[in-house]
């Protein structure tokens, strides 16, 4: 699972738990100017993933890491497709981030609000382990 927050002018995606091992990443920092938007998308798990390099893919269990398809590089970290959010990027290493979060609706709203420059400089979706905070 991933935890999403906004700090200053950056979108921060923290990969949590064993997902760090499966995805071979622990943190992604993306300038908000490069964030095009976000949507909840539980159906994305059914789409072709492409070539895995590097990462982990066990169908029906976990998709995590970097995948290449149709000339794009996509970062995945999903075990439960019902909690998947897709974040569209521009001028970045990845064209999209497909991540599992605790609250897809709140996370998509947070990214949309800040990606369009309408939010405050610092915000987060509370995590279950953080009292009073929102986790994505």
XYZ file of N, CA and C in Angstrom:
408
model
N 0.837 -1.167 0.000
C 0.000 0.000 0.000
C 0.889 1.239 0.000
N 0.307 2.342 -0.462
C 1.047 3.597 -0.525
C 0.351 4.658 0.320
N 1.137 5.580 0.803
C 0.669 6.727 1.566
C 1.001 7.956 0.743
N -0.008 8.777 0.438
C 0.168 9.937 -0.441
C 0.010 11.223 0.359
N 0.921 12.167 0.126
C 0.807 13.476 0.759
C 1.338 14.539 -0.194
N 1.051 15.788 0.153
C 1.556 16.922 -0.602
C 2.387 17.749 0.355
N 3.607 18.057 -0.049
C 4.497 18.852 0.788
C 5.118 19.931 -0.083
N 4.763 21.169 0.199
C 5.255 22.262 -0.627
C 4.770 22.086 -2.048
N 5.685 22.021 -2.978
C 5.331 21.868 -4.386
C 5.459 20.454 -4.900
N 5.474 19.458 -4.002
C 5.679 18.070 -4.415
C 4.581 17.129 -3.944
N 4.301 16.154 -4.785
C 3.465 15.027 -4.415
C 4.406 13.950 -3.903
N 4.164 13.450 -2.714
C 5.013 12.436 -2.104
C 4.226 11.136 -2.024
N 4.800 10.054 -2.547
C 4.194 8.730 -2.458
C 5.166 7.852 -1.679
N 4.742 7.439 -0.487
C 5.556 6.571 0.368
C 5.032 5.150 0.230
N 5.876 4.223 -0.157
C 5.496 2.822 -0.267
C 5.700 2.199 1.109
N 4.689 1.476 1.579
C 4.727 0.972 2.945
C 4.925 -0.541 3.017
N 5.465 -0.989 4.138
C 5.585 -2.411 4.445
C 6.392 -3.209 3.433
N 5.945 -4.456 3.216
C 6.638 -5.342 2.276
C 6.533 -4.877 0.833
N 5.604 -3.956 0.564
C 5.474 -3.438 -0.798
C 6.772 -2.774 -1.258
N 7.561 -2.253 -0.313
C 8.870 -1.687 -0.672
C 9.737 -2.748 -1.337
N 9.682 -3.944 -0.818
C 10.463 -5.055 -1.370
C 9.927 -5.455 -2.740
N 8.590 -5.621 -2.850
C 7.999 -6.057 -4.125
C 8.196 -5.014 -5.216
N 8.072 -3.724 -4.874
C 8.152 -2.646 -5.865
C 9.576 -2.161 -6.108
N 10.482 -2.520 -5.214
C 11.863 -2.056 -5.295
C 11.965 -0.533 -5.236
N 11.030 0.068 -4.506
C 11.024 1.522 -4.278
C 10.442 1.756 -2.902
N 10.845 2.840 -2.274
C 10.258 3.185 -0.988
C 9.567 4.545 -1.027
N 9.951 5.392 -1.982
C 9.395 6.758 -2.024
C 9.518 7.320 -3.432
N 8.479 8.026 -3.844
C 8.495 8.768 -5.111
C 8.154 10.217 -4.798
N 8.903 11.145 -5.344
C 8.635 12.571 -5.178
C 8.422 13.159 -6.565
N 7.238 13.735 -6.781
C 6.856 14.268 -8.085
C 6.479 15.742 -7.924
N 7.074 16.647 -8.698
C 6.642 18.049 -8.635
C 5.162 18.161 -9.022
N 4.402 18.942 -8.268
C 2.973 19.096 -8.559
C 2.729 19.624 -9.970
N 3.663 20.385 -10.501
C 3.513 20.905 -11.861
C 3.475 19.784 -12.895
N 3.956 18.587 -12.538
C 3.978 17.455 -13.454
C 2.807 16.492 -13.238
N 1.942 16.804 -12.275
C 0.785 15.950 -11.984
C -0.395 16.434 -12.822
N -0.910 15.551 -13.671
C -2.026 15.903 -14.556
C -3.383 15.571 -13.959
N -3.437 14.659 -13.006
C -4.713 14.316 -12.388
C -4.683 12.928 -11.785
N -5.811 12.568 -11.155
C -5.911 11.255 -10.517
C -7.354 10.775 -10.561
N -7.512 9.455 -10.662
C -8.842 8.858 -10.660
C -8.816 7.556 -9.877
N -9.952 7.228 -9.272
C -10.135 5.904 -8.688
C -10.346 4.974 -9.873
N -9.704 3.805 -9.876
C -9.861 2.915 -11.021
C -9.654 1.457 -10.621
N -10.653 0.832 -10.012
C -10.498 -0.570 -9.615
C -10.359 -1.513 -10.809
N -10.827 -1.117 -11.985
C -10.740 -1.966 -13.177
C -9.371 -2.013 -13.812
N -8.469 -1.135 -13.392
C -7.131 -1.071 -14.004
C -6.369 -2.382 -13.844
N -6.663 -3.126 -12.802
C -5.938 -4.372 -12.548
C -6.154 -5.392 -13.653
N -7.239 -5.260 -14.409
C -7.533 -6.203 -15.494
C -6.801 -5.856 -16.787
N -6.240 -4.670 -16.876
C -5.537 -4.235 -18.078
C -4.161 -4.888 -18.167
N -3.639 -5.033 -19.392
C -2.281 -5.580 -19.543
C -1.261 -4.713 -18.808
N -0.281 -5.357 -18.205
C 0.738 -4.636 -17.434
C 1.970 -4.308 -18.270
N 2.261 -5.149 -19.243
C 3.464 -4.956 -20.041
C 4.633 -5.728 -19.466
N 5.813 -5.306 -19.847
C 7.057 -5.962 -19.440
C 7.495 -5.450 -18.075
N 7.729 -6.346 -17.147
C 8.150 -6.000 -15.787
C 9.663 -5.832 -15.765
N 10.107 -4.667 -15.277
C 11.544 -4.454 -15.197
C 11.876 -3.202 -14.401
N 12.265 -3.251 -13.205
C 12.241 -4.362 -12.255
C 10.938 -4.327 -11.462
N 10.592 -5.428 -10.846
C 9.387 -5.475 -10.038
C 8.914 -6.891 -9.793
N 7.666 -6.989 -9.323
C 7.073 -8.267 -8.952
C 5.682 -8.356 -9.550
N 5.349 -9.507 -10.115
C 3.994 -9.726 -10.645
C 3.591 -11.160 -10.349
N 2.599 -11.317 -9.483
C 1.979 -12.605 -9.210
C 0.493 -12.372 -9.452
N -0.045 -12.805 -10.602
C -1.437 -12.517 -10.949
C -2.412 -12.859 -9.833
N -3.283 -11.893 -9.535
C -4.267 -12.067 -8.482
C -3.735 -11.835 -7.083
N -2.423 -11.597 -6.955
C -1.821 -11.409 -5.630
C -1.181 -10.030 -5.503
N -0.214 -9.721 -6.362
C 0.485 -8.441 -6.283
C 1.037 -8.040 -7.647
N 0.952 -6.751 -7.917
C 1.629 -6.151 -9.060
C 2.369 -4.948 -8.490
N 3.687 -4.972 -8.542
C 4.467 -3.898 -7.931
C 5.774 -3.700 -8.688
N 6.139 -2.435 -8.880
C 7.392 -2.125 -9.545
C 7.176 -1.359 -10.833
N 8.181 -1.403 -11.680
C 8.171 -0.675 -12.945
C 7.774 -1.615 -14.071
N 6.812 -1.164 -14.872
C 6.343 -1.934 -16.014
C 6.385 -1.051 -17.254
N 6.684 -1.663 -18.402
C 6.788 -0.943 -19.672
C 5.737 -1.485 -20.632
N 4.908 -0.583 -21.171
C 3.902 -0.988 -22.154
C 3.604 0.189 -23.084
N 3.510 -0.107 -24.370
C 3.200 0.904 -25.392
C 4.103 2.125 -25.289
N 5.376 1.912 -25.021
C 6.334 3.009 -24.952
C 6.261 3.841 -23.680
N 5.453 3.425 -22.724
C 5.333 4.153 -21.462
C 5.913 3.336 -20.317
N 6.379 4.048 -19.312
C 6.855 3.423 -18.079
C 5.813 3.729 -17.005
N 5.321 2.675 -16.348
C 4.260 2.817 -15.360
C 4.718 2.185 -14.050
N 4.509 2.902 -12.951
C 4.832 2.360 -11.634
C 3.563 1.772 -11.041
N 3.652 0.515 -10.583
C 2.531 -0.191 -9.962
C 2.857 -0.536 -8.518
N 1.848 -0.446 -7.655
C 1.907 -1.005 -6.303
C 0.467 -1.318 -5.892
N -0.030 -2.485 -6.337
C -1.429 -2.853 -6.099
C -1.527 -4.317 -5.703
N -2.219 -4.553 -4.599
C -2.599 -5.909 -4.198
C -4.119 -6.043 -4.207
N -4.832 -4.979 -3.830
C -6.301 -4.971 -3.815
C -6.787 -3.954 -4.852
N -7.220 -4.417 -6.035
C -7.642 -3.507 -7.101
C -8.782 -2.571 -6.694
N -9.601 -2.961 -5.731
C -10.711 -2.112 -5.287
C -10.207 -0.801 -4.674
N -8.944 -0.763 -4.292
C -8.377 0.434 -3.664
C -7.335 1.113 -4.553
N -7.431 0.895 -5.863
C -6.438 1.448 -6.796
C -6.770 2.879 -7.210
N -5.737 3.686 -7.287
C -5.815 5.057 -7.794
C -4.766 5.174 -8.892
N -5.135 5.848 -9.984
C -4.201 6.098 -11.080
C -3.881 7.581 -11.090
N -2.592 7.898 -11.002
C -2.133 9.286 -11.040
C -1.413 9.490 -12.369
N -1.941 10.398 -13.186
C -1.362 10.705 -14.495
C -0.262 11.765 -14.327
N 0.874 11.533 -14.989
C 2.008 12.447 -14.881
C 2.448 12.939 -16.260
N 3.159 14.049 -16.287
C 3.745 14.578 -17.517
C 5.203 14.928 -17.238
N 6.052 14.694 -18.217
C 7.479 15.061 -18.122
C 8.168 14.431 -16.910
N 7.820 13.176 -16.631
C 8.414 12.441 -15.515
C 8.931 11.100 -15.997
N 9.683 10.432 -15.164
C 10.186 9.087 -15.469
C 9.026 8.131 -15.755
N 7.949 8.254 -14.973
C 6.754 7.425 -15.147
C 5.643 8.242 -15.794
N 4.890 7.610 -16.689
C 3.724 8.251 -17.287
C 2.537 8.197 -16.326
N 2.492 7.123 -15.523
C 1.401 6.926 -14.559
C 1.920 6.218 -13.323
N 1.242 6.477 -12.211
C 1.445 5.725 -10.986
C 0.127 5.016 -10.715
N 0.161 3.710 -10.578
C -1.026 2.926 -10.239
C -0.758 2.356 -8.856
N -1.431 2.921 -7.850
C -1.104 2.580 -6.472
C -2.354 2.217 -5.679
N -2.162 1.353 -4.701
C -3.223 0.996 -3.765
C -3.109 1.914 -2.565
N -4.242 2.497 -2.189
C -4.285 3.408 -1.041
C -5.439 3.003 -0.133
N -5.453 3.483 1.093
C -6.511 3.106 2.030
C -7.838 3.770 1.682
N -7.808 4.970 1.122
C -9.033 5.694 0.771
C -8.885 6.275 -0.636
N -9.262 5.508 -1.663
C -9.076 5.967 -3.047
C -9.770 7.291 -3.360
N -10.974 7.493 -2.853
C -11.719 8.714 -3.151
C -11.004 9.941 -2.570
N -10.583 9.859 -1.313
C -9.892 10.983 -0.672
C -8.545 11.250 -1.337
N -7.846 10.189 -1.723
C -6.539 10.357 -2.356
C -6.681 11.014 -3.722
N -7.640 10.546 -4.534
C -7.860 11.150 -5.850
C -8.238 12.619 -5.705
N -9.085 12.932 -4.720
C -9.484 14.324 -4.481
C -8.289 15.181 -4.070
N -7.439 14.644 -3.196
C -6.245 15.373 -2.763
C -5.333 15.685 -3.950
N -5.081 14.686 -4.773
C -4.195 14.871 -5.931
C -4.808 15.856 -6.918
N -6.095 15.714 -7.186
C -6.769 16.629 -8.113
C -6.714 18.064 -7.607
N -6.990 18.250 -6.335
C -7.003 19.596 -5.751
C -5.626 20.245 -5.837
N -4.593 19.503 -5.475
C -3.244 20.076 -5.464
C -2.602 20.071 -6.839
N -2.906 19.101 -7.649
C -2.360 19.050 -8.999
C -2.806 20.226 -9.832
N -3.974 20.766 -9.511
C -4.484 21.926 -10.230
C -4.089 23.230 -9.544
N -3.269 23.122 -8.502
C -2.776 24.317 -7.825
C -3.827 25.027 -6.980
N -4.899 24.312 -6.562
C -5.970 24.946 -5.815
C -5.868 24.739 -4.316
N -4.934 23.906 -3.877
C -4.876 23.535 -2.461
C -3.871 24.337 -1.678
N -3.690 23.890 -0.450
C -2.720 24.502 0.441
C -1.347 23.881 0.183
N -0.269 24.504 0.644
C 1.056 23.986 0.367
C 1.372 22.644 1.001
N 0.665 22.239 2.041
C 0.981 20.971 2.681
C -0.304 20.276 3.103
N -0.444 19.016 2.695
C -1.643 18.257 3.051
C -1.334 16.783 2.953
N -2.194 15.970 3.556
C -2.003 14.528 3.462
C -3.332 13.832 3.648
N -3.382 12.623 3.172
C -4.529 11.767 3.420
C -4.121 10.933 4.614
N -4.830 11.011 5.756
C -4.421 10.339 6.981
C -4.204 8.837 6.835
N -3.205 8.338 7.539
C -2.944 6.898 7.519
C -3.622 6.270 8.722
N -3.979 4.979 8.596
C -4.637 4.311 9.720
C -3.782 4.340 10.982
N -2.467 4.381 10.822
C -1.585 4.367 11.978
C -1.371 5.745 12.580
N -1.876 6.800 11.892
C -1.691 8.155 12.374
C -3.025 8.711 12.841
N -3.170 8.913 14.117
C -4.415 9.442 14.659
C -4.637 10.862 14.161
N -5.824 11.148 13.672
C -6.152 12.481 13.214
C -5.619 12.811 11.841
N -4.963 11.880 11.181
C -4.431 12.143 9.848
C -5.175 11.272 8.851
N -5.025 11.538 7.552
C -5.703 10.736 6.511
C -4.662 9.951 5.738
N -4.843 8.644 5.595
C -3.884 7.790 4.887
C -4.418 7.382 3.549
N -3.542 7.401 2.585
C -3.944 6.967 1.256
C -3.339 5.632 0.961
